[in-house]
Coordinates of C-alpha atoms and ligand atoms in Angstrom, one line a residue:
X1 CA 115.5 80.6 75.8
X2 CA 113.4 78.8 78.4
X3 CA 110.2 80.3 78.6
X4 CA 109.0 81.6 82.1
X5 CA 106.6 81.7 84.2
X6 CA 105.9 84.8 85.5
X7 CA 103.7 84.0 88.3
X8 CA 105.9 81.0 89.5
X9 CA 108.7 84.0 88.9
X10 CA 107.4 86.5 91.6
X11 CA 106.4 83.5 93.6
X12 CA 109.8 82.3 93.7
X13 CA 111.4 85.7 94.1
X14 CA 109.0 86.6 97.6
X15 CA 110.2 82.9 98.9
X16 CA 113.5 84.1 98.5
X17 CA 113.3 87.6 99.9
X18 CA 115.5 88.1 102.8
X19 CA 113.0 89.8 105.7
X20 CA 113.9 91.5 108.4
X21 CA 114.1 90.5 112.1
X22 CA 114.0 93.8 113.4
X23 CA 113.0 96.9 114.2
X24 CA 115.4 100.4 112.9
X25 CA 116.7 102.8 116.4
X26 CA 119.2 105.3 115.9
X27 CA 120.9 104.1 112.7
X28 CA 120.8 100.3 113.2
X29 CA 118.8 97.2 113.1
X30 CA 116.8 97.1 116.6
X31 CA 116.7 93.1 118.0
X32 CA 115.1 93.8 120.7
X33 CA 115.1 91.7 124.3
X34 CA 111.6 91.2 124.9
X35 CA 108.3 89.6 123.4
X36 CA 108.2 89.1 119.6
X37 CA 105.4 90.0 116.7
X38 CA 104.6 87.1 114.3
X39 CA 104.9 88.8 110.5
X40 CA 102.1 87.3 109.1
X41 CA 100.9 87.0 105.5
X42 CA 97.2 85.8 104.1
X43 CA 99.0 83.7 101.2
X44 CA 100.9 81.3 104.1
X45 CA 99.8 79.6 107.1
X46 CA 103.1 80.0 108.9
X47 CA 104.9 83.3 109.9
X48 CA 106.8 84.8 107.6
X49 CA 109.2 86.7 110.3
X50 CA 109.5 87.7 114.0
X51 CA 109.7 91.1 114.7
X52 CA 110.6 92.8 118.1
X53 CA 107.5 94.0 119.6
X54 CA 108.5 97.2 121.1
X55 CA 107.5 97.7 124.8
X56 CA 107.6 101.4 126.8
X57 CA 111.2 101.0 127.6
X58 CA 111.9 100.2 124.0
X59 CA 109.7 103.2 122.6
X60 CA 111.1 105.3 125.0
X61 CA 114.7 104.7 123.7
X62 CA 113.6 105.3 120.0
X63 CA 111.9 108.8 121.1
X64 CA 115.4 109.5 122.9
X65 CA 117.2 109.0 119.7
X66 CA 114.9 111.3 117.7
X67 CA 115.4 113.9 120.6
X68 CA 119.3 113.5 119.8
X69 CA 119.4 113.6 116.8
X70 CA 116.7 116.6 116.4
X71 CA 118.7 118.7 119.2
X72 CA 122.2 117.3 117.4
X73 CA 120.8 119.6 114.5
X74 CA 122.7 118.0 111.7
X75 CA 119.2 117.0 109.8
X76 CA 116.9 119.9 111.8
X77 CA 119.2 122.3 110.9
X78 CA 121.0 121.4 107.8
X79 CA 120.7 123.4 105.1
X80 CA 117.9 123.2 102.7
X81 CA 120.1 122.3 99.5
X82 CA 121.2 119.2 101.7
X83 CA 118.0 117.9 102.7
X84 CA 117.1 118.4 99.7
X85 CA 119.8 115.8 98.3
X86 CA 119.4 113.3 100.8
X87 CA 115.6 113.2 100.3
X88 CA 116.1 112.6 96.9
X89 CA 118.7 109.8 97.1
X90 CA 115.7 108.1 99.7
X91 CA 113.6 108.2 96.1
X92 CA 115.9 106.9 94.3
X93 CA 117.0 104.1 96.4
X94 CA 113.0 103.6 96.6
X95 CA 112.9 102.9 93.4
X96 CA 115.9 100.8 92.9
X97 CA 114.3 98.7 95.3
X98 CA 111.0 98.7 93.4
X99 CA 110.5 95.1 93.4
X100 CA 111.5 93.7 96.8
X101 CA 109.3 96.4 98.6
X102 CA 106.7 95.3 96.2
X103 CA 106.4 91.7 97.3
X104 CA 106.7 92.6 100.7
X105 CA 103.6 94.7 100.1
X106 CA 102.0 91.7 98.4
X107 CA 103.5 89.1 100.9
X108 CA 102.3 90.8 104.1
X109 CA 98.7 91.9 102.6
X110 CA 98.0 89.7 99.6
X111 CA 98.0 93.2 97.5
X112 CA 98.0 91.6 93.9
X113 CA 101.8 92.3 92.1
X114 CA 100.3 94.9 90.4
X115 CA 98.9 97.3 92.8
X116 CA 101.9 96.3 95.1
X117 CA 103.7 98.0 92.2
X118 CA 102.0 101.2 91.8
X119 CA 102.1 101.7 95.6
X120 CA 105.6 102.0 95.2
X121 CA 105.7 103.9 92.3
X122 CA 102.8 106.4 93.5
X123 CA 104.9 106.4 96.6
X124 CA 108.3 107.1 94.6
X125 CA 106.5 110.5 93.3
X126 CA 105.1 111.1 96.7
X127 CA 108.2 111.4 98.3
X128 CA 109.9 113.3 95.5
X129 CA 107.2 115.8 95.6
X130 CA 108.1 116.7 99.6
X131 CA 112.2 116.3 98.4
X132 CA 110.9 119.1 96.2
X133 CA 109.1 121.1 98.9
X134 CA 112.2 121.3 101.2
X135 CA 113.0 125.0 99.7
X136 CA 110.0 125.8 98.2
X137 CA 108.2 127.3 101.8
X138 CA 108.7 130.7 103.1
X139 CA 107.7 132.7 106.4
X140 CA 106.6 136.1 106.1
X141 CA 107.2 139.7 107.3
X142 CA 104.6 141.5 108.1
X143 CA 103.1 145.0 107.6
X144 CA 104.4 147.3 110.3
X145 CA 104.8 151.0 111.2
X146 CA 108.2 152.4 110.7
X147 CA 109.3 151.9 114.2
X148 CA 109.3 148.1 114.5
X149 CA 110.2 145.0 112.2
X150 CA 108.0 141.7 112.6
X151 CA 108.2 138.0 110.8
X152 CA 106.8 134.7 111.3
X153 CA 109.2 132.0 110.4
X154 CA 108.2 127.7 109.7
X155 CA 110.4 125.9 112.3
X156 CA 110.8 121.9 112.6
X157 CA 108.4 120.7 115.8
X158 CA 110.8 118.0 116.9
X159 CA 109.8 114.3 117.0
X160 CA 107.5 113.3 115.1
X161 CA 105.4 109.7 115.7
X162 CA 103.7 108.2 112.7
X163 CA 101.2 105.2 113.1
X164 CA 100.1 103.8 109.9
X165 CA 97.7 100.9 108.9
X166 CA 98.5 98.1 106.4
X167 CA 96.4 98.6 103.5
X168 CA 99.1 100.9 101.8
X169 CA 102.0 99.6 103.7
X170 CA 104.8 102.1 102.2
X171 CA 102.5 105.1 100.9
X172 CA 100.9 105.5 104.2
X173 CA 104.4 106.0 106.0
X174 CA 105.2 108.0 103.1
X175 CA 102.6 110.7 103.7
X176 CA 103.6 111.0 106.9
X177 CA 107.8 110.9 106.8
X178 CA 108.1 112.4 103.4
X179 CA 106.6 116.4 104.7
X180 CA 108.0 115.5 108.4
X181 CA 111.5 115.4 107.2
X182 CA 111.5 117.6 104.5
X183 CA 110.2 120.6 107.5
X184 CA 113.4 118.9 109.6
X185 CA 111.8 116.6 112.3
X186 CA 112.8 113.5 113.5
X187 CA 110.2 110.7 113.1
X188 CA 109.4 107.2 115.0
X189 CA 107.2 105.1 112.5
X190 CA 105.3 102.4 113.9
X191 CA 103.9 100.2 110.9
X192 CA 100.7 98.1 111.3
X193 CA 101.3 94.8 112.6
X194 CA 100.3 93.3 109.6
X195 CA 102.8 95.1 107.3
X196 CA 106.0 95.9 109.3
X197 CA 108.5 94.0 107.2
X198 CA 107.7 96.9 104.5
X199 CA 107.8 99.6 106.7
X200 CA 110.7 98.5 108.3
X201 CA 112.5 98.0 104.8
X202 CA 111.5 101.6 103.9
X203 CA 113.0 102.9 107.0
X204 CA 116.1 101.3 106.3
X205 CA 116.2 102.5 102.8
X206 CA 116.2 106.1 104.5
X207 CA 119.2 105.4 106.5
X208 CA 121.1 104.0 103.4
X209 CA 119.8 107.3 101.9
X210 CA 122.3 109.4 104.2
X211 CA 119.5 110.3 107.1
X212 CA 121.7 111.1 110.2
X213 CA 121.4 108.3 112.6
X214 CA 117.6 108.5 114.9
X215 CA 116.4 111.1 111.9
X216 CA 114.1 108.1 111.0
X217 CA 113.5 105.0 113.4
X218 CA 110.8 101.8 113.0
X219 CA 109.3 100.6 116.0
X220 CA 107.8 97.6 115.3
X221 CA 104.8 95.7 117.2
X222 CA 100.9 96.2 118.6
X223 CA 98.9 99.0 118.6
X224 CA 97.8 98.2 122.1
X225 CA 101.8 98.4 123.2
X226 CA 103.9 100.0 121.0
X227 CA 101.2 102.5 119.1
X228 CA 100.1 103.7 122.9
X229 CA 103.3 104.0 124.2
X230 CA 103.8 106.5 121.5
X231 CA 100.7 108.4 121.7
X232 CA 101.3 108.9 125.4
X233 CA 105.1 109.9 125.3
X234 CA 105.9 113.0 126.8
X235 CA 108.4 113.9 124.5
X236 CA 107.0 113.0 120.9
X237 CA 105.8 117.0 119.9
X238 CA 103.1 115.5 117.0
X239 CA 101.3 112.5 116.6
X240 CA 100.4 111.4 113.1
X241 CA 98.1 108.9 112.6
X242 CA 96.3 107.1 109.7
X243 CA 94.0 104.3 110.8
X244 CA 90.7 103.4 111.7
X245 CA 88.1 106.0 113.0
X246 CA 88.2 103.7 117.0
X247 CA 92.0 104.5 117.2
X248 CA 92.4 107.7 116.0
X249 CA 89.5 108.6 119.1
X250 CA 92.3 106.9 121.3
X251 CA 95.0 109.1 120.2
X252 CA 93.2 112.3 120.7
X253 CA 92.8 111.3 124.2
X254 CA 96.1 109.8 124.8
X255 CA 97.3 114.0 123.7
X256 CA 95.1 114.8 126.5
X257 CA 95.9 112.3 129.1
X258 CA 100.1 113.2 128.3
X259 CA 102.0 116.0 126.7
X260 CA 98.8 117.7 124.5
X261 CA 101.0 117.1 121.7
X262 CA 99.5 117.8 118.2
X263 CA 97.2 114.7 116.7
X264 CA 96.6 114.7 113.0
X265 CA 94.2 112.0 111.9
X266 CA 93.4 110.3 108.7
X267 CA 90.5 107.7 109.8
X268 CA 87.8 105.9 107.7
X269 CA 85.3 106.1 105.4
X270 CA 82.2 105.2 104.1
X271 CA 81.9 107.4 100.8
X272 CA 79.4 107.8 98.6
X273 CA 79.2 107.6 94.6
X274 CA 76.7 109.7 93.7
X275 CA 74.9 109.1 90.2
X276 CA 72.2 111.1 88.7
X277 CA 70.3 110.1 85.5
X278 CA 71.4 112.9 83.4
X279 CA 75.2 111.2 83.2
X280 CA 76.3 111.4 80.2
X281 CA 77.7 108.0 80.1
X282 CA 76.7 105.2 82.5
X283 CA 78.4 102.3 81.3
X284 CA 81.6 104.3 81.7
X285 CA 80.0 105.6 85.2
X286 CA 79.8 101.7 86.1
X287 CA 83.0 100.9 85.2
X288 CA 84.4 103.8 87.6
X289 CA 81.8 102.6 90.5
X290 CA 83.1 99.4 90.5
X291 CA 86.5 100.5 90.7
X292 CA 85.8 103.0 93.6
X293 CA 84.7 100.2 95.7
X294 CA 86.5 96.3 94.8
X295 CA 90.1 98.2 93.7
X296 CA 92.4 97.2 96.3
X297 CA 89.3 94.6 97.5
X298 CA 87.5 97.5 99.1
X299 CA 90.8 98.2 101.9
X300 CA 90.8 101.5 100.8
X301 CA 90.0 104.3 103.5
X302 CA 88.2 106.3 100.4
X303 CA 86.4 103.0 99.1
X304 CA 83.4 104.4 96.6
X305 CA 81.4 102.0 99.4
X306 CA 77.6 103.4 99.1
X307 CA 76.1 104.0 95.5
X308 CA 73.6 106.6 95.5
X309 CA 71.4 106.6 92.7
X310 CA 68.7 108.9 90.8
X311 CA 65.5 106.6 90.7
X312 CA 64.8 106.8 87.1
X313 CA 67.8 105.1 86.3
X314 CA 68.4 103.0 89.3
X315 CA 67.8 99.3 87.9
X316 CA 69.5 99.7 84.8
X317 CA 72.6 101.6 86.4
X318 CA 72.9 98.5 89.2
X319 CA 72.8 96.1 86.3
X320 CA 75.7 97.7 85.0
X321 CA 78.0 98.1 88.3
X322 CA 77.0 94.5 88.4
X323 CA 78.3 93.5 85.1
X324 CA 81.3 95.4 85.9
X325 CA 82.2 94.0 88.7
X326 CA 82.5 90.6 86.5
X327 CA 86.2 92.2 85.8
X328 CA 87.2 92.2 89.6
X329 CA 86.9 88.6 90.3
X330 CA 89.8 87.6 92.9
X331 CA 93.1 85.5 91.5
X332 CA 96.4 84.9 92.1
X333 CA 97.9 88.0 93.6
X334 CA 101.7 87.3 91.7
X335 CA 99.5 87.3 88.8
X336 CA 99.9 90.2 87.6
X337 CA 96.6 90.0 85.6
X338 CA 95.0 90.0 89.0
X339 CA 93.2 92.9 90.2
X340 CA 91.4 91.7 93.0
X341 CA 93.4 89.8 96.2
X342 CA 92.6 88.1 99.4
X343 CA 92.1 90.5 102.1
X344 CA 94.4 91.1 104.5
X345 CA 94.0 88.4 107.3
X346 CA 91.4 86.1 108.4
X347 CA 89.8 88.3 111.0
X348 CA 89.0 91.2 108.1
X349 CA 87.8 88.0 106.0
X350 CA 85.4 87.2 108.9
X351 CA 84.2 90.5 109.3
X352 CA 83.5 91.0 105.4
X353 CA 81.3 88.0 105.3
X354 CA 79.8 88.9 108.5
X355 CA 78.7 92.1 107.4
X356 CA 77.1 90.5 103.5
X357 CA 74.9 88.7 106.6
X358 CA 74.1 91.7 108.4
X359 CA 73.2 93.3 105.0
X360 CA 71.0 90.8 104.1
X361 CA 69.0 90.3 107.3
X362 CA 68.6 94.2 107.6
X363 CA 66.8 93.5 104.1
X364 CA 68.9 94.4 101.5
X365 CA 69.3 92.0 98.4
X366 CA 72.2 90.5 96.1
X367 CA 73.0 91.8 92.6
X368 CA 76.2 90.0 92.4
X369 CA 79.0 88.1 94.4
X370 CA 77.9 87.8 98.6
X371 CA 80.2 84.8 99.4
X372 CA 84.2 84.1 99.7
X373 CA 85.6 83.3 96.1
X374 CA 85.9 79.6 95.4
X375 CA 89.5 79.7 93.7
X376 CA 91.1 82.3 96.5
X377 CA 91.8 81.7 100.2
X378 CA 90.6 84.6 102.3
X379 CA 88.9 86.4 99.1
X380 CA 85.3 87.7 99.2
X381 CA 83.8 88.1 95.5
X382 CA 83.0 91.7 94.6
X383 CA 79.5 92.1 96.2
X384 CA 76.6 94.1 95.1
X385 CA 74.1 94.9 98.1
X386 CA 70.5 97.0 96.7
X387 CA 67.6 98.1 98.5
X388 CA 69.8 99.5 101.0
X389 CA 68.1 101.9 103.1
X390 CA 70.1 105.0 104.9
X391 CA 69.5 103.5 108.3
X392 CA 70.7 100.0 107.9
X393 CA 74.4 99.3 109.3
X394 CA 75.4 98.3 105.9
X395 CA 75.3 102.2 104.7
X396 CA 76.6 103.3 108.1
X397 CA 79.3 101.4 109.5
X398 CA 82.5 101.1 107.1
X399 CA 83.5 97.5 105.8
X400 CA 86.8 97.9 104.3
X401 CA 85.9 95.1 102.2
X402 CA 85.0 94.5 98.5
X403 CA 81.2 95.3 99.7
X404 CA 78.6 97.8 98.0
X405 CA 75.7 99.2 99.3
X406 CA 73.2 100.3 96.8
X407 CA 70.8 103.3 97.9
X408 CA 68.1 104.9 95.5
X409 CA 67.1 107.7 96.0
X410 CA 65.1 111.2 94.3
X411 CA 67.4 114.1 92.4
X412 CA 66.5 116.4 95.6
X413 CA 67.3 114.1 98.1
X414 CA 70.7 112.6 97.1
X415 CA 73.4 115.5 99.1
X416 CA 71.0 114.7 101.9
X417 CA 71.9 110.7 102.0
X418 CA 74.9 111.7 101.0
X419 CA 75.9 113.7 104.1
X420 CA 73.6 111.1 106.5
X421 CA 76.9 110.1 107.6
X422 CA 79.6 110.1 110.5
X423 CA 82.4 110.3 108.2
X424 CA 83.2 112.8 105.4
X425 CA 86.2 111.2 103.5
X426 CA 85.4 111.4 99.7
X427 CA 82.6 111.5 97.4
X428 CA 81.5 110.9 93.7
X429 CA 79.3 112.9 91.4
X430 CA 78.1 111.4 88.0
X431 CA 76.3 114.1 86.3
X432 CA 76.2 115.7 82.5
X433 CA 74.9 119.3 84.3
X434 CA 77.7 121.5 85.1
X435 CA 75.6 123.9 87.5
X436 CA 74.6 120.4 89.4
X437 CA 78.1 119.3 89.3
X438 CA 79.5 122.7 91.3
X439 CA 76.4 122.9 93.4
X440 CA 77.1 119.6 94.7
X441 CA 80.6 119.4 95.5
X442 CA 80.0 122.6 97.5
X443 CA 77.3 120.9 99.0
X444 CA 78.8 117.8 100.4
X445 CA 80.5 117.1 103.6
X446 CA 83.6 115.7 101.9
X447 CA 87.2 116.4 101.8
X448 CA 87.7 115.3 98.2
X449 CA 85.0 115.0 96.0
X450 CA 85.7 113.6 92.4
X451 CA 83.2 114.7 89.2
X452 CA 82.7 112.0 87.0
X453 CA 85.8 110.2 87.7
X454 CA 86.3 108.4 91.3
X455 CA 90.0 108.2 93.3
X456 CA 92.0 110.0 90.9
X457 CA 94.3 113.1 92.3
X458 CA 97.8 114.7 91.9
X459 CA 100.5 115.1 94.7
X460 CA 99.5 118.9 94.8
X461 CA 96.7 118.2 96.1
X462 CA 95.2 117.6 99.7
X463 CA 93.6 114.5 100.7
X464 CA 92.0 114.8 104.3
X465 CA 88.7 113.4 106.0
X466 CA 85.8 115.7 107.4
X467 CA 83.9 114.9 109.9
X468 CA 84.6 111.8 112.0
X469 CA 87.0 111.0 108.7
X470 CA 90.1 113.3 110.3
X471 CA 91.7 116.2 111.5
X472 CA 94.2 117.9 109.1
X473 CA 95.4 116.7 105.7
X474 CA 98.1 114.7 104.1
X475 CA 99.7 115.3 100.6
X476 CA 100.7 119.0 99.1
X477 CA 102.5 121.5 100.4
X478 CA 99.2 121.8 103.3
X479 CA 101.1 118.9 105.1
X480 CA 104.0 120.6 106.0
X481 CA 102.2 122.4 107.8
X482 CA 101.0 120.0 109.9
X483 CA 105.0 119.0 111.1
X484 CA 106.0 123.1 111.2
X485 CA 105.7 125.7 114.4
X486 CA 105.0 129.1 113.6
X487 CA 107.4 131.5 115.4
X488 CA 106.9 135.4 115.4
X489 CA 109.4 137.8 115.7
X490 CA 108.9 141.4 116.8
X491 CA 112.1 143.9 116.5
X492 CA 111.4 147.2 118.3
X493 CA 113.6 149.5 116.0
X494 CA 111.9 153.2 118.1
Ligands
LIG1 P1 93.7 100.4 112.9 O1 93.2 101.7 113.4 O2 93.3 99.1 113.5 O3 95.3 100.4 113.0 C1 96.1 101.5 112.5 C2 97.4 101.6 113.4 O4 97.0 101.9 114.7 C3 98.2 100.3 113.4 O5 99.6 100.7 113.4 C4 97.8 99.8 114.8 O6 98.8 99.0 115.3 C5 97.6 101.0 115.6 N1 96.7 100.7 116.7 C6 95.7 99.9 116.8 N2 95.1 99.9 118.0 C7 95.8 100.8 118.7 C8 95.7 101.3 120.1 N3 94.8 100.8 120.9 N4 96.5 102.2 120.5 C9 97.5 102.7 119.7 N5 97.6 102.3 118.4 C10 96.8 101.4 117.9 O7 93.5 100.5 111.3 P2 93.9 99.4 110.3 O8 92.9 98.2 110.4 O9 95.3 99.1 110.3 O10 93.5 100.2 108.9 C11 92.2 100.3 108.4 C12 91.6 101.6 108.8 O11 92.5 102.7 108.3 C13 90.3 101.9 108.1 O12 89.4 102.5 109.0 C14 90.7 102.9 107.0 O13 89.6 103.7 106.6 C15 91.7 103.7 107.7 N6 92.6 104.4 106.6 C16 92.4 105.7 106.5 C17 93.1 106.4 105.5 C18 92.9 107.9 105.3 O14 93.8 108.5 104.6 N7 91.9 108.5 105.8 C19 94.0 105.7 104.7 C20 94.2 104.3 104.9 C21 93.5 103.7 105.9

């Protein structure tokens, strides 16, 4: 047997790859007659793909079909049992096609192998979760007196648009489609620009799964275009949105300016990791720091991105996030030893670098990393900012790079720092006192906190920003609610 090279193995298999051309309308590939969208990928300097990019007319036509087929009824209205089945065919054709979607993922973002491959997985489980859900939610009838009869049913809101980012190029569209069809809607997905081949490939992988024909369509292209003509469309009933903080403002006002459709919003982050000196271990503490911020290079909208720490212990703990951080030096993304990537374009690279600058003329100082990796085009090592105070942009304004700012501060004062925010996405607590522990999450302005572990979570539960971090929730059976109506019903039985 020859023996094989598994990097020059995934490298030859996402050279190979056949990528699509198109966008997905009512059942078929989508060519489109206008402008096109360059697919591009941080690992090549030419395009990997051109896409249609989707104009009003074009949106327009992908809404109509999602109106058909919504009114048509044969997904809005089909029986629970049958949803049911053909959601659960979508998972397992997501599955079978593990390993193309995966270098897609990698292709378009530079997402090492690995982490391309738990997206899908995590994803995989996502959806069945939702597949699961079809039957599982109930309306309810109420208390009356004798001489009337009144329920509130769930009912389908009609056509759904979802507008994702790249940094989770499948499990983003997947919070969003996976409760939209299982409550019956229709649904136009518009990827990110930077990932459309994937989100484009998962569409089409819901078609092949039996979806009726415009039940799920991809409109590919910008956010400026194709993302606005969908946010002002008269006829989309919800707008679901994951993306930065900037655009999901946009949308909000876009609801305003059209139809007042419904805008649910996961935006961005700037969380903190919270650790207080009685932890009871703070090497493991460090390793999990590290991880909450340079996993998936710090393009994560829950990012562990400001370290709060107990004075006492605040030199010794940095030392140790910075020897951890040793582990999440950037390789080879189809390594799949590599844990740390390039990020996702050159304009995010700028920015990253940019803001190590802005860090260290507002004052703060390196522990570790602060310039592009030597070995990786477009990488940034994992950086280590201290002496970050609460007011400089560094601990304000979110990177979404491998970037961490490092704040010390008293016991008393850490909720305080904490909560000195605009955004209220996640939080971490590192502390051995259990009354601390519960005081704390209660006392933070976060949608998830995590206690002494960071980013970890079941389907069952929500994850949803406060603050300027969203409005509404993805994941668990709370998600449904977001693509449901509530109808009552009042018999007069006098
Ligand atoms: P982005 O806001 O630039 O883009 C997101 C989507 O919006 C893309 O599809 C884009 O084409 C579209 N868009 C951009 N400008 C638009 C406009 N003017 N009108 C209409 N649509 C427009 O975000 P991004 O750079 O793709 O992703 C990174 C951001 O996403 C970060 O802020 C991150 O925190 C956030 N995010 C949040 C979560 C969450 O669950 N809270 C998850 C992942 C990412």
């Amino acid at each position: 047997m020859p023996v094989t090279d598994p990097v020059a193995d995934w490298r030859a298999r996402a050279a190979a790859l056949p990528l699509p051309a198109h966008a997905f309308v009512d059942g078929e590939p989508f060519a489109g007659a206008g402008e096109r969208l360059a697919a591009t990928s941080p690992l090549r300097d030419d395009a990997l793909a051109e896409l249609p990019l989707c104009d009003e007319r074009e949106v327009d036509a992908a809404v109509a079909a999602a109106r058909r087929a919504f009114e048509g009824g044969t997904w809005s209205q089909a029986g629970p049992r049958e949803r049911k089945r053909v959601m659960h065919a979508f998972v397992a054709l997501l599955e079978a096609h593990r390993e193309e979607l995966a270098l897609l993922i990698t292709l378009e973002t530079g997402k090492p192998i690995r982490d391309a491959l738990r997206e899908i997985d995590s994803s995989g489980r996502e959806l069945r979760f939702f597949a699961e859900a079809v039957d599982k939610v109930y309306g309810d009838v109420v208390p009356t007196a004798v001489e009337a009869f009144g329920y509130s049913a769930r009912e389908p809101v009609g056509v759904v648009a979802a507008v994702t980012p790249w940094n989770f190029p499948v499990m983003m569209p997947v919070y969003k489609l996976g409760p939209a069809l299982a409550a019956g809607n229709s649904v136009v997905l518009k990827p990110a620009e930077q990932s459309s081949l994937a989100g484009v490939r998962l569409v089409e992988l819901g078609a092949e799964a039996g979806l009726p024909d415009g039940v799920l369509n991809a409109v590919t292209g910008t956010g400026e275009v194709t993302g606005r003509a969908l946010g002002l469309h008269p006829d989309v009933d919800v707008l679901t949105f994951t993306g930065s903080t900037a655009v999901g403002k946009l949308f909000l006002r876009c609801s305003g300016e059209s139809n007042m459709k419904a805008v649910w919003l996961e935006c961005g982050g700037k969380s903190p990791q919270i650790v207080l000196a009685d932890a009871p271990d703070l090497e493991r503490a460090a390793a999990f720091v590290a991880e909450g911020i340079f996993h998936g290079a710090g393009e994560v909208c829950n990012a562990g991105s400001r370290l709060i720490v107990e004075e006492s212990i605040h030199d010794d703990f940095v030392g140790l996030v910075a020897e951890a951080a040793v582990a999440w030096a950037p390789g080879d993304p189809f390594d799949e030893a590599t844990v740390m990537g390039p990020l996702v374009d050159r304009t995010q690279f700028e920015r990253v670098v940019d803001y190590i600058g802005v860090g260290l003329a507002e004052g703060a100082s390196l522990a570790r990393g602060g310039a592009p990796a030597a070995s990786v085009e477009l990488a940034v090592e994992p950086t280590v900012l201290t002496g970050v105070e609460p007011r400089m942009r560094v601990a304000r304004e979110e990177i979404f790079g491998p970037v961490l700012a490092t704040i010390k501060a008293s016991a008393d004062a850490v909720a305080a720092v904490a909560n000195d925010s605009i955004f209220g996405l996640a939080a971490g607590v590192w502390t051995g006192d259990v009354r601390r522990a519960h005081r704390l999450a209660r006392e933070l302005d976060a949608g998830t906190v995590y206690v002494n572990t960071y980013d970890r979570g079941e389907n069952s539960l929500p994850f949803g920003g406060y603050k300027q971090s969203g409005i509404g929730v993805d994941r668990s059976l709370h998600a449904l609610e977001k693509y449901m109506r509530l109808k009552t019903v009042w018999f007069d039985l006098s």
